[in-house]
Coordinates of C-alpha atoms in Angstrom, one line a residue:
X1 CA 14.0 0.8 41.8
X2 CA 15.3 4.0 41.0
X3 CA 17.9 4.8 38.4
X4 CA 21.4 6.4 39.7
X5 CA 23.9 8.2 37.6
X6 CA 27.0 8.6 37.7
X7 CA 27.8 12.2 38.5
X8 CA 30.1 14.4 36.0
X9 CA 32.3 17.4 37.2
X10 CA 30.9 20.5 35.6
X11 CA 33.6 21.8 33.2
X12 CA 35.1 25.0 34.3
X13 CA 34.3 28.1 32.6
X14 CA 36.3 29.3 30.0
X15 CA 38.7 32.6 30.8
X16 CA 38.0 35.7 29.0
X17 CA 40.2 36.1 26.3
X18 CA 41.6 39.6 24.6
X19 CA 41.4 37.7 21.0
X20 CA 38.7 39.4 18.8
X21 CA 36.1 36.8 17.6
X22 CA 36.6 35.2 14.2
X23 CA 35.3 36.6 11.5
X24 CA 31.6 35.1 10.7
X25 CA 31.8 32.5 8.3
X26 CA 29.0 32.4 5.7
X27 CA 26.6 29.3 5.9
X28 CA 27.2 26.6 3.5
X29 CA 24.7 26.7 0.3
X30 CA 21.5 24.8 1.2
X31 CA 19.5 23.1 -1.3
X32 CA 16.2 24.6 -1.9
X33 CA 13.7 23.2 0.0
X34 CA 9.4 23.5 -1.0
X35 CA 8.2 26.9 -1.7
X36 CA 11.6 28.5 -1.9
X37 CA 12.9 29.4 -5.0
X38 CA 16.0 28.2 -6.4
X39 CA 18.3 25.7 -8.5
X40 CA 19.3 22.2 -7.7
X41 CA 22.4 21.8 -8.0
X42 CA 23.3 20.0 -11.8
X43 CA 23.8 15.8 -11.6
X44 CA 27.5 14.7 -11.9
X45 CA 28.7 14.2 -15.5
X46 CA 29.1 10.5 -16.2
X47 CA 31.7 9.1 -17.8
X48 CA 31.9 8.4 -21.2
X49 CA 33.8 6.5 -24.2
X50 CA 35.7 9.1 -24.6
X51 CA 37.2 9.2 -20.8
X52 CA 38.0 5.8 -21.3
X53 CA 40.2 6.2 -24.3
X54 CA 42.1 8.7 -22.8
X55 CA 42.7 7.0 -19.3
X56 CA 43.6 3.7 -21.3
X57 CA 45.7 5.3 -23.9
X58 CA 42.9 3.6 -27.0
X59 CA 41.1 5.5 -29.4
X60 CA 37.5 5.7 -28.9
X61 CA 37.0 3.7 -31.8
X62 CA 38.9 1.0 -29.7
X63 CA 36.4 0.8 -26.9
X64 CA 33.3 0.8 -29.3
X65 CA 35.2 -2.6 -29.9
X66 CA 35.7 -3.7 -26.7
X67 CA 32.2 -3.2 -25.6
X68 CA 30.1 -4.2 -28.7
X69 CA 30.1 -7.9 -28.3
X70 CA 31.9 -11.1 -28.5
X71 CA 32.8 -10.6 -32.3
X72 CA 33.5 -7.1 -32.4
X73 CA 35.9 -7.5 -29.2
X74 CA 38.1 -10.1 -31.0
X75 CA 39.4 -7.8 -33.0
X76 CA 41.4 -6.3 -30.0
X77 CA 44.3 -7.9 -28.4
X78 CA 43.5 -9.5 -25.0
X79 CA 45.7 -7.2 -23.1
X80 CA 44.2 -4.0 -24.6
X81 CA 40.7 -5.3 -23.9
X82 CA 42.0 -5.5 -20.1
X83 CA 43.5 -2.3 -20.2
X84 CA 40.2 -0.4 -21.7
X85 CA 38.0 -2.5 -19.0
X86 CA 40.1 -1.5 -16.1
X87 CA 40.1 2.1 -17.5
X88 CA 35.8 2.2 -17.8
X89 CA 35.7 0.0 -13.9
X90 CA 37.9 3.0 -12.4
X91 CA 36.3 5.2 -13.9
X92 CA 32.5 3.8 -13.2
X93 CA 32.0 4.2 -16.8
X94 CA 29.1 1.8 -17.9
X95 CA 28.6 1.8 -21.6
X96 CA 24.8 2.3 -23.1
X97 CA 22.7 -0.1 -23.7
X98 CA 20.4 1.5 -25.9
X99 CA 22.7 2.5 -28.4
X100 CA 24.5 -1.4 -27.9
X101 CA 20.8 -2.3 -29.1
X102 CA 20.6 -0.4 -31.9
X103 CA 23.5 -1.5 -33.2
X104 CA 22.8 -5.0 -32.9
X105 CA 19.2 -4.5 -34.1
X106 CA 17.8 -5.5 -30.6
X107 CA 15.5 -4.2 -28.0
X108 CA 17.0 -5.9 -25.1
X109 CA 13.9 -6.9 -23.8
X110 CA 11.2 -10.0 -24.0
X111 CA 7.8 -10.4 -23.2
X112 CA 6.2 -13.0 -21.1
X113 CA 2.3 -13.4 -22.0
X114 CA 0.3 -15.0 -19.4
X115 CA -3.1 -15.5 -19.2
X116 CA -4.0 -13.9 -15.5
X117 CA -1.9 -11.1 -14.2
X118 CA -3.5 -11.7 -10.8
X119 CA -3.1 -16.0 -10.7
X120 CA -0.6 -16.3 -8.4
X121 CA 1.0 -19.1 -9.9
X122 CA 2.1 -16.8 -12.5
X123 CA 4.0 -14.9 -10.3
X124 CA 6.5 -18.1 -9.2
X125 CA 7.0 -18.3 -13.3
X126 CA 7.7 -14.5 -13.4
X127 CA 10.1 -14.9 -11.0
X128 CA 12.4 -17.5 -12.4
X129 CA 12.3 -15.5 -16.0
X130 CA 13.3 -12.6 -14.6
X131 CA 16.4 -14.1 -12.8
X132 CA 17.4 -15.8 -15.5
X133 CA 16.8 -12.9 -18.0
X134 CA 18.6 -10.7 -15.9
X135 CA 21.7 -13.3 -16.4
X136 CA 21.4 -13.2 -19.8
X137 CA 21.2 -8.4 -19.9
X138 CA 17.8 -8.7 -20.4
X139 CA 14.6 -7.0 -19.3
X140 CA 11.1 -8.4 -19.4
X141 CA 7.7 -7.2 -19.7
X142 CA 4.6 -9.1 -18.9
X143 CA 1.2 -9.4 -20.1
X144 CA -2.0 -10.7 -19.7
X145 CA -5.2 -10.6 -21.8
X146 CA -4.0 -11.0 -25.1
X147 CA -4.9 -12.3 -28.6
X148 CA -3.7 -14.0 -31.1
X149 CA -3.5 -10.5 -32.7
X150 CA -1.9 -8.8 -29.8
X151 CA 0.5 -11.2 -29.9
X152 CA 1.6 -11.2 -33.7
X153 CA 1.6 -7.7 -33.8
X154 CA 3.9 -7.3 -30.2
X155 CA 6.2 -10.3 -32.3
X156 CA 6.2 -8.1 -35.6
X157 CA 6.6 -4.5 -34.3
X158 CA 10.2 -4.3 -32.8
X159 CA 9.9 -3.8 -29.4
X160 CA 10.4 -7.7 -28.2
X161 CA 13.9 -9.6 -28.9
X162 CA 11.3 -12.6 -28.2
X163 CA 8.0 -14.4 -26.7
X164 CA 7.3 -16.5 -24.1
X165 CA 4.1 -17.8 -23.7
X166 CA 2.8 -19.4 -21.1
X167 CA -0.4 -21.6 -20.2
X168 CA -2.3 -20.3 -23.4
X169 CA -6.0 -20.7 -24.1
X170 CA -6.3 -22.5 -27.4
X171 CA -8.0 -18.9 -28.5
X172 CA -5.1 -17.1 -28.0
X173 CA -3.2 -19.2 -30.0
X174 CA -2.4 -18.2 -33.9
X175 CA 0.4 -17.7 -36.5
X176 CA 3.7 -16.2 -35.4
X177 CA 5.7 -14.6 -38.1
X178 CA 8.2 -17.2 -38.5
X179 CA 11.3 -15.4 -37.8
X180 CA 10.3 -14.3 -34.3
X181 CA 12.2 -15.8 -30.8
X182 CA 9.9 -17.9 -29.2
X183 CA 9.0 -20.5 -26.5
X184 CA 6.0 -22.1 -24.9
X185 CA 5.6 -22.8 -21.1
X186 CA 3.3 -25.1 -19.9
X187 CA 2.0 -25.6 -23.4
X188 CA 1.0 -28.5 -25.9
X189 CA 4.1 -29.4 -27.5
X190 CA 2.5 -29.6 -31.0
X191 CA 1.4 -26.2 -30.7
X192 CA 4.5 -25.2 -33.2
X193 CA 6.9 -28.1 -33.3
X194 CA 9.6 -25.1 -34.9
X195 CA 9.6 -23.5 -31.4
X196 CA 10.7 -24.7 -28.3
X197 CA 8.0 -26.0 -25.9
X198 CA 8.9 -26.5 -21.6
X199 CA 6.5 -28.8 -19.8
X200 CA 5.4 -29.9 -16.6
X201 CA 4.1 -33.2 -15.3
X202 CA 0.5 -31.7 -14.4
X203 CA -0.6 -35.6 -15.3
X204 CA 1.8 -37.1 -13.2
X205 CA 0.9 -34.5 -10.3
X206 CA -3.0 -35.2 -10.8
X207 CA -2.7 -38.8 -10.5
X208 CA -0.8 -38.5 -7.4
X209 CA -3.6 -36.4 -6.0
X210 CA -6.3 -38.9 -6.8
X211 CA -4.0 -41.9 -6.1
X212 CA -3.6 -40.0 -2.4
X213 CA -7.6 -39.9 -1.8
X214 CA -7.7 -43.1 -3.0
X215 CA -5.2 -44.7 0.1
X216 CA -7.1 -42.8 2.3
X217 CA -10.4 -45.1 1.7
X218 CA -12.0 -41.9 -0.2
X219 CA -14.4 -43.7 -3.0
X220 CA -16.3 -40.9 -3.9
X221 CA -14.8 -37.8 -5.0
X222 CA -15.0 -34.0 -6.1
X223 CA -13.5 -32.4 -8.9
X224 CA -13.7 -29.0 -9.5
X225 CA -12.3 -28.4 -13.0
X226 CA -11.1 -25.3 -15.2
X227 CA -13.9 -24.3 -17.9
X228 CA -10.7 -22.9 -20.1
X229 CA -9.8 -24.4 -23.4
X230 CA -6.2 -25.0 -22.7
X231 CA -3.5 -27.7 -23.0
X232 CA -2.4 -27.6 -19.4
X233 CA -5.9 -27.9 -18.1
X234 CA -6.9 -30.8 -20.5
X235 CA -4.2 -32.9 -19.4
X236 CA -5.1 -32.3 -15.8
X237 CA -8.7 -33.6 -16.9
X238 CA -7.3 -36.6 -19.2
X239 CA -5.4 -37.8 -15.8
X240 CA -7.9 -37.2 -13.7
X241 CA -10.6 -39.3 -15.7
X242 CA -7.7 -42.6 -16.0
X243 CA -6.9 -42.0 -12.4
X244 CA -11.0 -42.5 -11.0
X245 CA -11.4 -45.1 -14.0
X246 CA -8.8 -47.7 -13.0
X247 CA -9.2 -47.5 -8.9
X248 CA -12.9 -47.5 -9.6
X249 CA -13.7 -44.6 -7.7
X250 CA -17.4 -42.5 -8.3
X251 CA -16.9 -38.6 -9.5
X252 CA -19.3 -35.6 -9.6
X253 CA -17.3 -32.6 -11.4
X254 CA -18.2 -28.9 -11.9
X255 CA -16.6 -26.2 -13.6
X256 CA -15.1 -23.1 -12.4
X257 CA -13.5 -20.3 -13.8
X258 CA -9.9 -19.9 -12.8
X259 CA -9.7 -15.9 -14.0
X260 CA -13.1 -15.6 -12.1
X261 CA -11.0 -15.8 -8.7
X262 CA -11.8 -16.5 -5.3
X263 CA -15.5 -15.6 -5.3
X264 CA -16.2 -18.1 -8.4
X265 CA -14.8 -20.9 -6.9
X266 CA -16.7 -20.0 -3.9
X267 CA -19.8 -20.0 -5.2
X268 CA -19.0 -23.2 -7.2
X269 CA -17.8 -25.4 -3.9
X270 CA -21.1 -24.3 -2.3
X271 CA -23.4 -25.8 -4.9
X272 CA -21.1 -29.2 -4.6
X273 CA -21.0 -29.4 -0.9
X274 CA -25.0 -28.3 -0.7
X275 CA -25.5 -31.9 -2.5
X276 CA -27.2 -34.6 -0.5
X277 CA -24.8 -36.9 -1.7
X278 CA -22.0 -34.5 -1.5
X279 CA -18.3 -36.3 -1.4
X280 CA -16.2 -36.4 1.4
X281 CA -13.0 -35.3 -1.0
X282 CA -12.5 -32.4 -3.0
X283 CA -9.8 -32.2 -5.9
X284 CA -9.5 -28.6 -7.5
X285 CA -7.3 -27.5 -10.3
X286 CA -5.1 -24.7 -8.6
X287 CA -5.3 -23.7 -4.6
X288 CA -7.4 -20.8 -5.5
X289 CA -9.9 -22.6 -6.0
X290 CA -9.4 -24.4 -3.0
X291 CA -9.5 -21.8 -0.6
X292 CA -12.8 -21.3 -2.0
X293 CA -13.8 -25.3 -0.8
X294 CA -12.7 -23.9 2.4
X295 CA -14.8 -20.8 2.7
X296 CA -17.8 -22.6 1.2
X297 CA -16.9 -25.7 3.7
X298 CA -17.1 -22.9 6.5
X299 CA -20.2 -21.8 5.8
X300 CA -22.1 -24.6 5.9
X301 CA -20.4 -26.4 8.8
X302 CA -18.4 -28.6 7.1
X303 CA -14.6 -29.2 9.1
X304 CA -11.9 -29.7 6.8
X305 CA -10.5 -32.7 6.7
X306 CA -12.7 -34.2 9.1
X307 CA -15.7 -33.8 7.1
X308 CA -13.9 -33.1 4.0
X309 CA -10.8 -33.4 2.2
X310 CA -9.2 -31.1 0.2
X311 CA -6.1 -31.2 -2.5
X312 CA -5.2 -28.2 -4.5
X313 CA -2.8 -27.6 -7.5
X314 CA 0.3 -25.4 -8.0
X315 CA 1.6 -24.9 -4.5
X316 CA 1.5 -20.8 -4.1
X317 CA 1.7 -18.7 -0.7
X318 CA -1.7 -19.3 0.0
X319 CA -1.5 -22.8 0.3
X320 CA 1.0 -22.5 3.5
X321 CA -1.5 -20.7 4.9
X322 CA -4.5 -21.8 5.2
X323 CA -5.9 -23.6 8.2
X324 CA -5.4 -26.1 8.1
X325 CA -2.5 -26.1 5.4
X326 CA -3.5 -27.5 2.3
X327 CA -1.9 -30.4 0.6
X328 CA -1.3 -29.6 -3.0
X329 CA 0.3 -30.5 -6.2
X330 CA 3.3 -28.8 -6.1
X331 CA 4.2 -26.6 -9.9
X332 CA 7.9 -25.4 -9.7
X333 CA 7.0 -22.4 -11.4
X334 CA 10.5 -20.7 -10.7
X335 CA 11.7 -23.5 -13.0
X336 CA 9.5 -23.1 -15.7
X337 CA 10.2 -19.8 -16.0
X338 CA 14.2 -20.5 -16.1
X339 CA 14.1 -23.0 -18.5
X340 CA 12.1 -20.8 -20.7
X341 CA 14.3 -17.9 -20.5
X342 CA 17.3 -19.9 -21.1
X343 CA 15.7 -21.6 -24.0
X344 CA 15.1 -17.8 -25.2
X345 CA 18.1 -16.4 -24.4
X346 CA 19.8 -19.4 -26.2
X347 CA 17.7 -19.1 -29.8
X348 CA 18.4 -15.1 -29.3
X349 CA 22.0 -15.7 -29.6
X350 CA 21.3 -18.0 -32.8
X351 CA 21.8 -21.4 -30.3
X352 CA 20.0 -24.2 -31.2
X353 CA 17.7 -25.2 -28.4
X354 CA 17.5 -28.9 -27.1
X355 CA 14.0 -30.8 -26.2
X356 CA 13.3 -30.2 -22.6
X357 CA 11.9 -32.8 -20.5
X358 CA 8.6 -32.3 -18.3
X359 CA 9.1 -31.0 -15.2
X360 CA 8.5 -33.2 -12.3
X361 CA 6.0 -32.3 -10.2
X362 CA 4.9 -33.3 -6.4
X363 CA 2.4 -33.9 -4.1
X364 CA 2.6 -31.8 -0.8
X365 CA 1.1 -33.6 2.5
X366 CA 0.1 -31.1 4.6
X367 CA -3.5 -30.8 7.2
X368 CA -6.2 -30.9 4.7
X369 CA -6.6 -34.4 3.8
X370 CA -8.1 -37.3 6.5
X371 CA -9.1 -41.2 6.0
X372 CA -12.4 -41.5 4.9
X373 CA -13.3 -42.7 8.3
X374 CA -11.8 -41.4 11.0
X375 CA -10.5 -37.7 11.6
X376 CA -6.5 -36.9 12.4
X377 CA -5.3 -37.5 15.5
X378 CA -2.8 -34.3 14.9
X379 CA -1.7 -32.2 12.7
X380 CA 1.4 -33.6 10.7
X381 CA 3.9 -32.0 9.2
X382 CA 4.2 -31.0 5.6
X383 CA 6.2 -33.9 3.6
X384 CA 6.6 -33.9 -0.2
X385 CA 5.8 -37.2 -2.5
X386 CA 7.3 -37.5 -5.8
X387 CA 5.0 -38.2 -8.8
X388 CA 7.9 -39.1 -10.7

């Protein structure tokens, strides 16, 4: 069907008029654009101390005060500390932080130290340190790779207000100078018993993924295991080994290494599904390494669950989206990384830090577990089971 519109009177012509024309009006300066010459115009001058003394009738001595800290501000009356703030909010006037820093003898930021930039999991703890960082003004870095060395000099050279370390391999561990900040995440809480140490219930989550295959008539099953020397992952192992022992259940493990990645775990699944006497359920230390059981499943015909059941650890993105979704061990990482911030933000201020009890973890049903039997009728839909 054609499209009508509504039609407009034309607009009658204007009448000539015996007025001279206006007097042309110069064109408004134009920035410069590429491969014209010419200045940019200069940035607007921000405000500073100084502004806000006058406007609020203080010397500028008076606003260092008010904007040095807790202390320092005491030593203003309360109403002349609302005067100077309303002064630097109308004014936008936002006082420096660097200089703040120096004063105080602080860098204003922290650094995180995890062991793989690229695990995923890592990136659920980044994000609840920075959030809760960014509560407490400051900034953090985050690095992977390092030493024991690395680490003692980053603790000894100024540019950290404090440490967190997370998930470290017992070679990365060594002596902290003993007047640095610092805290452990996912860490063995002898490591220092001077610092503070956050936790999670990996054990409690393993032995809920075991205890799972277990009511599903599984007797035999797979583990594939981290090859790093680290707390978090010899815990996982330590659970593991009760679980199978006291429901009586038959094991064949391999080792895999988590910083390998994808492919590693890959190529590891293959040579445990390639077994005559391969099992029919598959538990792996993070989802990584599960989405390798799935390729290598895929590749040799294997349906998962109906031919094989899989359960992963830590609960990231790619867990949601496999196919079918994969029931995993669920690692708040967001929570880990608050409670460590906190506990740094805390000792920073000269707090003393309270013990922290493990996190709870949880098992996440989704479409990749089956009976031992029989295959799903459907898929179900994702439920959570506390290990706790």
């Amino acid at each position: 069907m054609s499209a009508t519109r509504d039609s407009v009177p034309s607009e009658p012509s204007p009448e000539p008029s015996s007025e001279q024309p206006p007097a042309e009006v110069a064109p408004a300066e134009q920035p410069p654009v590429e491969g014209v010459s010419g200045t940019w115009p200069a940035p607007v001058r921000r405000p500073t101390g100084r502004d806000v003394a006058r406007l609020a009738g203080v010397s500028q001595a008076t606003v260092s005060l008010v904007f040095s800290g807790a202390e320092a501000g005491r030593r203003v009356s309360e109403a002349t500390r609302g005067r100077v703030r309303e002064a630097a909010r109308s004014l936008g006037y936002r006082p420096q932080a660097a200089g703040r820093q120096l004063r105080l003898g602080r860098s204003g930021m922290i650094l995180l130290a995890v062991p793989n930039l690229q695990g995923p999991f890592f990136g659920r703890v980044l994000e609840g340190v920075h959030e809760e960082a960014g509560r407490n003004g400051l900034a953090v870095v985050v690095s992977s790779g390092w030493g024991s060395a690395t680490l003692a000099e980053a603790a000894t050279a100024g540019r950290f207000d404090g440490l967190l370390i997370c998930s470290p391999d017992d070679s990365q561990l060594g002596e902290l100078p003993a007047d640095t900040p610092a805290v452990f995440l996912d860490a063995d809480p002898g490591t220092d018993r001077a610092r503070p140490t956050v936790e999670l219930d990996v054990a409690g989550g393993m032995r809920a993924a075991v205890e799972h295959l277990a009511a599903l008539g599984h007797r035999r099953i797979g583990r594939l295991r981290s090859s790093h020397a680290a707390y978090t992952f010899r815990v996982r192992q330590a659970a593991f080994e009760q679980a199978v022992r006291e429901l009586d259940l038959d094991v064949v493990e391999l080792g895999v290494s988590l910083n390998d990645g994808h492919r590693a775990a890959r190529s590891v699944a293959g040579r445990l599904l390639e077994r005559a006497d391969r099992p029919r359920a598959v538990v792996c230390d993070d989802d990584v390494v599960a989405s390798g059981v799935y390729q290598a499943a895929a590749e040799l015909g294997l349906r998962v669950p109906e031919d094989l059941s899989v359960v992963g650890m830590d609960n990231v993105a790619v867990a949601a989206l496999l196919a079918p979704p994969l029931t995993t061990v669920d690692l708040p990482g967001e929570e880990l990384g608050r409670a460590g911030a906190a506990a740094l933000a805390a000792l920073l201020r000269g707090e003393r830090v309270a013990p922290v009890a493990p996190l709870a973890t949880s098992l996440v049903l989704r479409s990749s577990t089956a009976p031992a039997a029989t295959a799903p009728a459907a898929t179900a839909p994702a439920a959570t089971a506390s290990t706790r």
